[in-house]
């Protein structure tokens, strides 16, 4: 079973180093981290991945690397999170490449994509944007809790609500059937990421 909070990284979210923010979030209860920060060069991203794995390993946490299976393998991450642009065929190809043990996530933007990701062999998917958010431009209006409820009721795939998640709506996402919530700005931009993470963990546990 996956932890109910998926922490999405954004090193631009705070003045402190990203590893420090993630370390504070892990101290607050985070156990599942998606390394996004796609614009870093390969070596810097690899070093960052290894730093995050070192933070997560003592507490049995898991790291998935966004969109780069080679980097994930080199760094020793537990899996890969594919963007929606990779398509469902990308999930199948990655499963063939990495095998059954790897954790594969997929960024879905509709109920149909959730079902397709399950059929293709993904281990979990994010559904976004559930609520209005400035960090998810180009994906149309917010899907809302009804779409989240529909996705969760028609698929056995663990679905993480993403987009506009805050302390006031995280519990509602779980009540709609989500396996958890994916949070970026709410923790990354917080002045106290440890306490903020603890609040999210309490809301979705």
Coordinates of N, CA and C in Angstrom, one line a residue:
X1 N 0.8 -1.2 0.0 CA 0.0 0.0 0.0 C 0.9 1.3 0.0
X2 N 0.5 2.2 -0.8 CA 1.3 3.4 -0.9 C 0.9 4.4 0.2
X3 N 1.8 5.2 0.7 CA 1.5 6.2 1.7 C 0.5 7.2 1.1
X4 N -0.4 7.8 1.9 CA -1.5 8.6 1.3 C -1.1 10.1 1.0
X5 N 0.2 10.4 1.2 CA 0.7 11.7 0.8 C 1.8 11.5 -0.2
X6 N 1.7 12.1 -1.4 CA 2.7 12.1 -2.4 C 3.3 13.5 -2.5
X7 N 4.5 13.7 -2.0 CA 5.2 15.0 -2.0 C 5.8 15.2 -3.4
X8 N 5.5 16.3 -4.1 CA 6.0 16.6 -5.4 C 7.0 17.8 -5.2
X9 N 8.3 17.5 -5.7 CA 9.3 18.5 -5.4 C 9.2 19.7 -6.4
X10 N 9.7 20.9 -5.9 CA 9.8 22.1 -6.6 C 10.9 22.9 -5.9
X11 N 12.1 22.9 -6.4 CA 13.2 23.5 -5.7 C 13.1 25.1 -5.8
X12 N 12.2 25.6 -6.6 CA 12.0 27.0 -6.7 C 10.9 27.5 -5.6
X13 N 10.4 26.6 -4.9 CA 9.3 26.9 -4.0 C 9.7 27.6 -2.7
X14 N 11.0 27.5 -2.4 CA 11.5 28.1 -1.1 C 12.9 28.5 -1.3
X15 N 13.4 29.3 -0.4 CA 14.8 29.8 -0.5 C 15.8 28.7 0.0
X16 N 15.3 27.8 0.8 CA 16.2 26.8 1.3 C 16.5 25.7 0.2
X17 N 17.6 25.0 0.3 CA 17.9 23.9 -0.6 C 16.8 22.9 -0.6
X18 N 16.5 22.2 -1.8 CA 15.4 21.3 -1.9 C 15.6 20.1 -0.9
X19 N 16.8 19.6 -0.8 CA 17.0 18.4 0.1 C 16.6 18.8 1.5
X20 N 16.9 20.0 1.9 CA 16.5 20.5 3.3 C 15.0 20.5 3.4
X21 N 14.3 21.0 2.4 CA 12.8 21.0 2.5 C 12.3 19.6 2.6
X22 N 12.8 18.7 1.7 CA 12.3 17.3 1.8 C 12.7 16.6 3.1
X23 N 13.9 16.9 3.6 CA 14.2 16.4 4.9 C 13.3 16.8 6.0
X24 N 12.8 18.1 6.0 CA 11.9 18.6 6.9 C 10.5 17.9 6.7
X25 N 10.1 17.7 5.5 CA 8.9 17.0 5.2 C 8.9 15.6 5.6
X26 N 10.0 14.9 5.5 CA 10.1 13.5 5.9 C 10.0 13.5 7.5
X27 N 10.6 14.5 8.1 CA 10.5 14.5 9.6 C 9.0 14.8 10.0
X28 N 8.3 15.4 9.1 CA 6.8 15.6 9.4 C 6.0 14.4 9.0
X29 N 6.5 13.4 8.4 CA 5.8 12.2 8.1 C 5.7 11.8 6.6
X30 N 6.3 12.6 5.7 CA 6.3 12.2 4.3 C 7.1 11.0 4.1
X31 N 6.6 10.0 3.3 CA 7.2 8.8 3.0 C 7.2 8.4 1.5
X32 N 6.7 9.3 0.7 CA 6.6 9.0 -0.8 C 6.8 10.4 -1.5
X33 N 7.9 10.4 -2.3 CA 8.4 11.7 -2.9 C 8.5 11.5 -4.4
X34 N 8.0 12.4 -5.2 CA 8.2 12.4 -6.6 C 9.2 13.6 -7.0
X35 N 10.3 13.2 -7.5 CA 11.3 14.2 -7.9 C 11.0 14.7 -9.2
X36 N 10.5 15.9 -9.3 CA 10.1 16.6 -10.5 C 11.3 17.4 -11.0
X37 N 11.3 18.7 -10.8 CA 12.5 19.5 -11.2 C 13.2 19.0 -12.5
X38 N 12.4 19.0 -13.5 CA 12.9 18.4 -14.8 C 13.9 19.2 -15.5
X39 N 14.1 20.5 -15.2 CA 15.0 21.3 -16.0 C 16.4 21.3 -15.5
X40 N 16.7 20.5 -14.4 CA 18.1 20.3 -14.0 C 18.8 19.5 -15.0
X41 N 20.1 19.7 -15.1 CA 20.9 18.9 -16.0 C 21.0 17.5 -15.3
X42 N 21.4 16.5 -16.2 CA 21.4 15.1 -15.7 C 22.2 14.8 -14.5
X43 N 23.4 15.4 -14.4 CA 24.3 15.1 -13.3 C 23.7 15.7 -12.0
X44 N 23.2 16.9 -12.1 CA 22.7 17.6 -10.9 C 21.4 16.9 -10.4
X45 N 20.6 16.4 -11.4 CA 19.4 15.7 -11.0 C 19.7 14.4 -10.4
X46 N 20.7 13.7 -10.9 CA 21.2 12.4 -10.3 C 21.7 12.6 -8.9
X47 N 22.5 13.6 -8.7 CA 23.0 13.9 -7.3 C 21.8 14.2 -6.4
X48 N 20.9 15.0 -6.8 CA 19.7 15.3 -6.0 C 18.9 14.1 -5.7
X49 N 18.7 13.2 -6.7 CA 18.0 12.0 -6.4 C 18.6 11.1 -5.3
X50 N 20.0 11.1 -5.4 CA 20.7 10.3 -4.4 C 20.6 10.9 -3.0
X51 N 20.6 12.2 -3.0 CA 20.4 12.9 -1.7 C 19.0 12.6 -1.1
X52 N 18.0 12.6 -1.9 CA 16.7 12.4 -1.4 C 16.5 10.9 -1.0
X53 N 17.1 10.0 -1.8 CA 17.0 8.6 -1.4 C 17.7 8.4 0.0
X54 N 18.8 9.1 0.2 CA 19.5 9.0 1.5 C 18.6 9.5 2.7
X55 N 17.8 10.5 2.4 CA 16.9 11.0 3.4 C 15.7 10.1 3.6
X56 N 15.2 9.5 2.6 CA 14.0 8.6 2.7 C 14.4 7.2 3.2
X57 N 15.6 6.7 2.9 CA 15.9 5.3 3.2 C 15.7 4.9 4.7
X58 N 16.2 5.8 5.6 CA 16.1 5.4 7.0 C 14.7 5.2 7.6
X59 N 13.7 5.8 6.9 CA 12.3 5.7 7.3 C 11.5 4.8 6.4
X60 N 12.2 4.1 5.5 CA 11.5 3.2 4.6 C 10.7 3.9 3.5
X61 N 11.1 5.2 3.2 CA 10.4 6.0 2.2 C 10.7 5.6 0.8
X62 N 9.9 6.1 -0.2 CA 10.1 5.7 -1.6 C 10.3 7.0 -2.4
X63 N 11.1 6.9 -3.4 CA 11.3 8.0 -4.4 C 11.0 7.5 -5.8
X64 N 10.2 8.3 -6.5 CA 10.0 8.1 -7.9 C 10.5 9.3 -8.6
X65 N 11.2 9.0 -9.8 CA 11.8 10.1 -10.6 C 10.9 10.4 -11.7
X66 N 10.7 11.7 -11.9 CA 9.8 12.1 -13.0 C 10.4 11.9 -14.4
X67 N 9.8 11.0 -15.2 CA 10.1 10.8 -16.6 C 11.4 10.3 -17.0
X68 N 12.3 9.8 -16.1 CA 13.6 9.4 -16.5 C 14.0 8.0 -15.9
X69 N 13.6 6.9 -16.6 CA 13.9 5.6 -16.0 C 15.4 5.3 -15.9
X70 N 16.2 5.8 -16.8 CA 17.7 5.6 -16.6 C 18.2 6.2 -15.4
X71 N 17.8 7.5 -15.1 CA 18.3 8.2 -13.9 C 17.8 7.5 -12.7
X72 N 16.5 7.0 -12.7 CA 16.0 6.3 -11.6 C 16.8 5.1 -11.3
X73 N 17.1 4.3 -12.3 CA 17.9 3.1 -12.1 C 19.3 3.4 -11.6
X74 N 19.9 4.4 -12.1 CA 21.3 4.8 -11.7 C 21.4 5.3 -10.3
X75 N 20.3 6.0 -9.9 CA 20.3 6.6 -8.5 C 19.8 5.6 -7.5
X76 N 19.1 4.6 -7.9 CA 18.6 3.6 -7.0 C 17.2 4.0 -6.5
X77 N 16.4 4.8 -7.3 CA 15.1 5.2 -6.9 C 14.2 3.9 -7.0
X78 N 13.0 4.0 -6.4 CA 12.1 2.9 -6.4 C 11.2 2.8 -7.7
X79 N 11.2 3.9 -8.4 CA 10.4 3.9 -9.6 C 10.4 5.2 -10.4
X80 N 9.5 5.3 -11.3 CA 9.4 6.4 -12.3 C 8.0 6.9 -12.3
X81 N 7.8 8.2 -12.4 CA 6.5 8.8 -12.7 C 6.5 9.4 -14.1
X82 N 5.6 8.9 -14.9 CA 5.6 9.3 -16.3 C 4.6 10.5 -16.5
X83 N 4.9 11.4 -17.3 CA 4.0 12.5 -17.7 C 2.9 12.0 -18.6
X84 N 1.8 12.7 -18.6 CA 0.7 12.3 -19.5 C 1.2 12.3 -21.0
X85 N 2.1 13.1 -21.4 CA 2.6 13.1 -22.7 C 3.3 11.8 -23.2
X86 N 3.7 11.0 -22.2 CA 4.3 9.7 -22.5 C 3.3 8.7 -23.1
X87 N 2.0 9.0 -22.7 CA 0.9 8.1 -23.2 C 0.9 6.8 -22.6
X88 N -0.2 6.1 -22.8 CA -0.4 4.7 -22.2 C 0.7 3.8 -22.7
X89 N 1.0 3.9 -24.0 CA 2.1 3.0 -24.5 C 3.4 3.2 -23.8
X90 N 3.6 4.4 -23.3 CA 4.8 4.6 -22.5 C 4.8 3.8 -21.2
X91 N 3.6 3.7 -20.6 CA 3.5 2.9 -19.4 C 3.9 1.4 -19.7
X92 N 3.3 0.9 -20.8 CA 3.6 -0.5 -21.2 C 5.1 -0.7 -21.4
X93 N 5.7 0.2 -22.2 CA 7.1 0.1 -22.5 C 8.0 0.1 -21.3
X94 N 7.6 1.0 -20.4 CA 8.4 1.1 -19.1 C 8.3 -0.1 -18.3
X95 N 7.1 -0.7 -18.2 CA 6.9 -1.9 -17.4 C 7.8 -3.0 -18.0
X96 N 7.8 -3.1 -19.3 CA 8.6 -4.2 -20.0 C 10.1 -3.9 -19.7
X97 N 10.5 -2.7 -19.6 CA 11.9 -2.3 -19.4 C 12.3 -2.5 -17.9
X98 N 11.5 -2.1 -17.0 CA 11.9 -2.1 -15.6 C 11.4 -3.4 -14.8
X99 N 10.5 -4.1 -15.3 CA 10.0 -5.3 -14.7 C 8.9 -5.0 -13.6
X100 N 8.5 -6.1 -13.0 CA 7.3 -6.0 -12.1 C 7.6 -5.3 -10.8
X101 N 8.9 -5.3 -10.4 CA 9.2 -4.7 -9.1 C 9.2 -3.2 -9.0
X102 N 9.4 -2.6 -10.2 CA 9.5 -1.1 -10.2 C 8.1 -0.5 -10.0
X103 N 8.1 0.7 -9.4 CA 6.9 1.5 -9.1 C 6.7 2.5 -10.3
X104 N 5.6 2.4 -11.0 CA 5.3 3.2 -12.1 C 4.1 4.0 -11.9
X105 N 4.3 5.3 -11.9 CA 3.1 6.3 -11.8 C 2.9 7.0 -13.1
X106 N 1.7 7.5 -13.3 CA 1.3 8.2 -14.5 C 0.4 9.4 -14.2
X107 N 0.7 10.5 -14.9 CA -0.1 11.7 -14.8 C -1.3 11.7 -15.7
X108 N -2.5 11.5 -15.1 CA -3.7 11.4 -15.9 C -4.5 12.7 -15.7
X109 N -5.3 13.1 -16.7 CA -6.0 14.3 -16.7 C -7.5 14.1 -17.0
X110 N -7.9 12.8 -17.0 CA -9.3 12.5 -17.2 C -9.6 11.1 -16.6
X111 N -10.9 10.8 -16.4 CA -11.3 9.5 -15.9 C -10.9 8.4 -16.8
X112 N -11.0 8.6 -18.1 CA -10.6 7.6 -19.1 C -9.1 7.3 -19.0
X113 N -8.3 8.3 -18.8 CA -6.9 8.0 -18.7 C -6.5 7.2 -17.5
X114 N -7.3 7.3 -16.4 CA -7.1 6.5 -15.2 C -7.3 5.0 -15.5
X115 N -8.4 4.8 -16.2 CA -8.7 3.4 -16.6 C -7.7 2.8 -17.5
X116 N -7.2 3.6 -18.5 CA -6.2 3.2 -19.4 C -4.9 2.9 -18.7
X117 N -4.5 3.8 -17.8 CA -3.3 3.6 -17.0 C -3.3 2.3 -16.3
X118 N -4.4 1.9 -15.7 CA -4.6 0.7 -15.0 C -4.4 -0.5 -15.9
X119 N -5.0 -0.4 -17.1 CA -4.9 -1.5 -18.0 C -3.5 -1.7 -18.6
X120 N -2.8 -0.6 -18.6 CA -1.4 -0.6 -19.1 C -0.4 -1.1 -18.1
X121 N -0.8 -1.2 -16.9 CA 0.1 -1.8 -15.9 C 0.8 -0.8 -14.9
X122 N 0.2 0.5 -14.8 CA 0.7 1.4 -13.9 C 0.4 1.0 -12.4
X123 N 1.2 1.4 -11.5 CA 0.9 1.1 -10.1 C 0.1 2.1 -9.4
X124 N 0.1 3.4 -9.9 CA -0.8 4.4 -9.4 C -0.8 5.5 -10.4
X125 N -1.7 6.5 -10.2 CA -1.8 7.6 -11.1 C -2.2 8.8 -10.3
X126 N -1.8 10.0 -10.8 CA -2.3 11.3 -10.3 C -3.4 11.7 -11.2
X127 N -4.4 12.3 -10.7 CA -5.5 12.9 -11.5 C -5.5 14.4 -11.2
X128 N -5.3 15.2 -12.3 CA -5.2 16.7 -12.1 C -5.8 17.4 -13.3
X129 N -6.1 18.7 -13.1 CA -6.2 19.4 -11.8 C -7.6 19.1 -11.1
X130 N -7.6 18.7 -9.9 CA -8.8 18.4 -9.2 C -9.5 19.8 -8.8
X131 N -8.6 20.7 -8.3 CA -9.1 22.0 -7.9 C -8.3 23.0 -8.7
X132 N -8.8 24.3 -8.8 CA -8.0 25.3 -9.6 C -6.6 25.5 -9.0
X133 N -5.7 25.6 -9.9 CA -4.3 25.8 -9.5 C -3.5 26.5 -10.6
X134 N -2.6 27.4 -10.1 CA -1.7 28.1 -11.1 C -0.6 27.2 -11.7
X135 N -0.3 26.1 -11.0 CA 0.8 25.2 -11.4 C 0.4 24.2 -12.5
X136 N -0.9 24.2 -12.9 CA -1.4 23.2 -13.9 C -2.0 23.9 -15.0
X137 N -1.3 24.9 -15.7 CA -1.9 25.5 -16.9 C -2.1 24.6 -18.0
X138 N -3.0 24.9 -18.9 CA -3.1 24.1 -20.1 C -3.9 22.9 -20.1
X139 N -4.5 22.5 -18.9 CA -5.3 21.3 -18.8 C -6.8 21.6 -18.6
X140 N -7.2 22.8 -18.9 CA -8.6 23.1 -18.8 C -9.1 23.4 -17.4
X141 N -10.4 23.4 -17.2 CA -10.9 23.7 -15.9 C -10.7 22.6 -14.9
X142 N -10.8 22.9 -13.6 CA -10.6 21.9 -12.6 C -11.7 20.8 -12.8
X143 N -11.2 19.6 -12.5 CA -12.1 18.4 -12.7 C -13.1 18.3 -11.6
X144 N -12.7 18.6 -10.4 CA -13.7 18.6 -9.3 C -13.7 17.2 -8.6
X145 N -14.4 17.2 -7.5 CA -14.5 16.0 -6.7 C -15.3 14.9 -7.4
X146 N -16.3 15.3 -8.2 CA -17.1 14.3 -8.9 C -16.3 13.5 -9.8
X147 N -15.4 14.1 -10.6 CA -14.6 13.4 -11.5 C -13.6 12.5 -10.7
X148 N -13.1 13.0 -9.6 CA -12.2 12.2 -8.8 C -13.0 11.0 -8.3
X149 N -14.2 11.2 -7.8 CA -15.0 10.1 -7.3 C -15.3 9.0 -8.4
X150 N -15.5 9.5 -9.6 CA -15.8 8.6 -10.7 C -14.6 7.8 -11.1
X151 N -13.4 8.5 -11.1 CA -12.2 7.8 -11.4 C -11.9 6.7 -10.4
X152 N -12.1 7.0 -9.1 CA -11.8 6.0 -8.1 C -12.8 4.9 -8.0
X153 N -14.0 5.1 -8.4 CA -15.0 4.1 -8.3 C -15.0 3.1 -9.5
X154 N -14.4 3.6 -10.6 CA -14.4 2.7 -11.8 C -13.0 2.1 -12.0
X155 N -12.1 2.3 -11.1 CA -10.8 1.7 -11.3 C -10.2 1.2 -10.0
X156 N -9.5 0.1 -10.0 CA -8.8 -0.3 -8.8 C -7.4 0.3 -8.6
X157 N -7.0 1.1 -9.6 CA -5.7 1.8 -9.5 C -5.7 2.8 -8.4
X158 N -4.7 2.9 -7.5 CA -4.6 4.0 -6.6 C -4.5 5.3 -7.3
X159 N -5.4 6.2 -6.9 CA -5.5 7.5 -7.6 C -5.1 8.6 -6.5
X160 N -4.2 9.5 -6.9 CA -3.8 10.6 -6.0 C -4.3 11.9 -6.6
X161 N -5.1 12.6 -5.8 CA -5.6 13.9 -6.3 C -4.5 14.9 -6.3
X162 N -4.4 15.6 -7.4 CA -3.4 16.6 -7.6 C -4.0 17.9 -8.1
X163 N -3.4 19.0 -7.7 CA -3.9 20.3 -8.2 C -4.8 21.1 -7.2
X164 N -4.2 22.1 -6.6 CA -5.0 22.9 -5.7 C -5.3 22.2 -4.4
X165 N -4.5 21.2 -4.0 CA -4.8 20.5 -2.7 C -4.3 21.4 -1.6
X166 N -5.1 21.5 -0.6 CA -4.7 22.3 0.6 C -5.3 21.6 1.9
X167 N -5.0 22.2 3.0 CA -5.5 21.6 4.3 C -7.0 21.5 4.4
X168 N -7.7 22.4 3.6 CA -9.2 22.4 3.6 C -9.9 21.4 2.7
X169 N -9.2 20.8 1.8 CA -9.8 19.9 0.8 C -9.2 18.5 0.8
X170 N -8.1 18.3 1.4 CA -7.4 17.0 1.3 C -8.2 15.9 1.9
X171 N -8.9 16.1 3.0 CA -9.8 15.0 3.5 C -10.9 14.7 2.6
X172 N -11.5 15.7 1.9 CA -12.6 15.5 1.0 C -12.1 14.6 -0.2
X173 N -10.9 14.7 -0.6 CA -10.4 13.9 -1.7 C -10.3 12.4 -1.2
X174 N -9.9 12.2 0.0 CA -9.9 10.8 0.5 C -11.3 10.3 0.6
X175 N -12.2 11.1 1.1 CA -13.6 10.7 1.2 C -14.3 10.4 -0.2
X176 N -13.7 11.0 -1.2 CA -14.2 10.8 -2.6 C -13.6 9.5 -3.1
X177 N -12.7 8.8 -2.4 CA -12.1 7.5 -2.8 C -10.7 7.6 -3.2
X178 N -10.1 8.7 -3.2 CA -8.6 8.8 -3.5 C -7.8 8.0 -2.6
X179 N -6.7 7.4 -3.1 CA -5.7 6.7 -2.3 C -4.9 7.7 -1.5
X180 N -4.9 8.9 -2.0 CA -4.1 10.0 -1.3 C -4.2 11.3 -2.1
X181 N -3.3 12.2 -1.7 CA -3.2 13.5 -2.4 C -1.8 13.7 -2.7
X182 N -1.6 14.4 -3.8 CA -0.2 14.8 -4.2 C -0.1 16.3 -4.0
X183 N 0.9 16.7 -3.3 CA 1.1 18.1 -2.8 C 2.4 18.7 -3.2
X184 N 2.4 19.8 -3.8 CA 3.7 20.5 -4.2 C 3.8 21.8 -3.4
X185 N 3.2 22.8 -3.9 CA 3.3 24.2 -3.3 C 3.0 24.3 -1.8
X186 N 2.0 23.5 -1.4 CA 1.6 23.6 0.0 C 2.7 23.3 1.0
X187 N 3.6 22.4 0.6 CA 4.8 22.1 1.4 C 6.0 22.8 1.0
X188 N 6.3 22.8 -0.4 CA 7.5 23.4 -0.9 C 7.7 24.9 -0.5
X189 N 6.5 25.6 -0.5 CA 6.6 27.0 -0.3 C 6.4 27.4 1.2
X190 N 6.2 26.4 2.0 CA 5.9 26.6 3.4 C 7.1 27.1 4.2
X191 N 6.9 28.0 5.1 CA 8.0 28.4 6.0 C 8.3 27.4 7.0
X192 N 7.4 26.4 7.2 CA 7.6 25.3 8.2 C 7.1 24.0 7.5
X193 N 8.0 23.5 6.6 CA 7.5 22.3 5.8 C 7.3 21.1 6.7
X194 N 7.9 21.0 7.8 CA 7.7 19.8 8.7 C 6.3 19.9 9.3
X195 N 5.9 21.0 9.8 CA 4.6 21.1 10.4 C 3.5 21.0 9.4
X196 N 3.8 21.6 8.2 CA 2.8 21.6 7.1 C 2.6 20.2 6.7
X197 N 3.6 19.4 6.5 CA 3.5 18.0 6.1 C 2.7 17.2 7.2
X198 N 3.1 17.5 8.4 CA 2.4 16.7 9.5 C 0.8 17.0 9.4
X199 N 0.5 18.2 9.1 CA -1.0 18.6 9.0 C -1.6 17.8 7.8
X200 N -0.9 17.7 6.7 CA -1.4 17.0 5.5 C -1.5 15.5 5.9
X201 N -0.5 15.0 6.5 CA -0.5 13.5 6.8 C -1.7 13.2 7.8
X202 N -2.0 14.1 8.7 CA -3.1 13.9 9.6 C -4.4 14.0 8.9
X203 N -4.5 14.9 7.9 CA -5.7 15.0 7.2 C -6.1 13.9 6.3
X204 N -5.1 13.2 5.8 CA -5.4 12.1 4.8 C -5.1 10.7 5.4
X205 N -4.7 10.6 6.6 CA -4.4 9.3 7.2 C -5.7 8.7 7.8

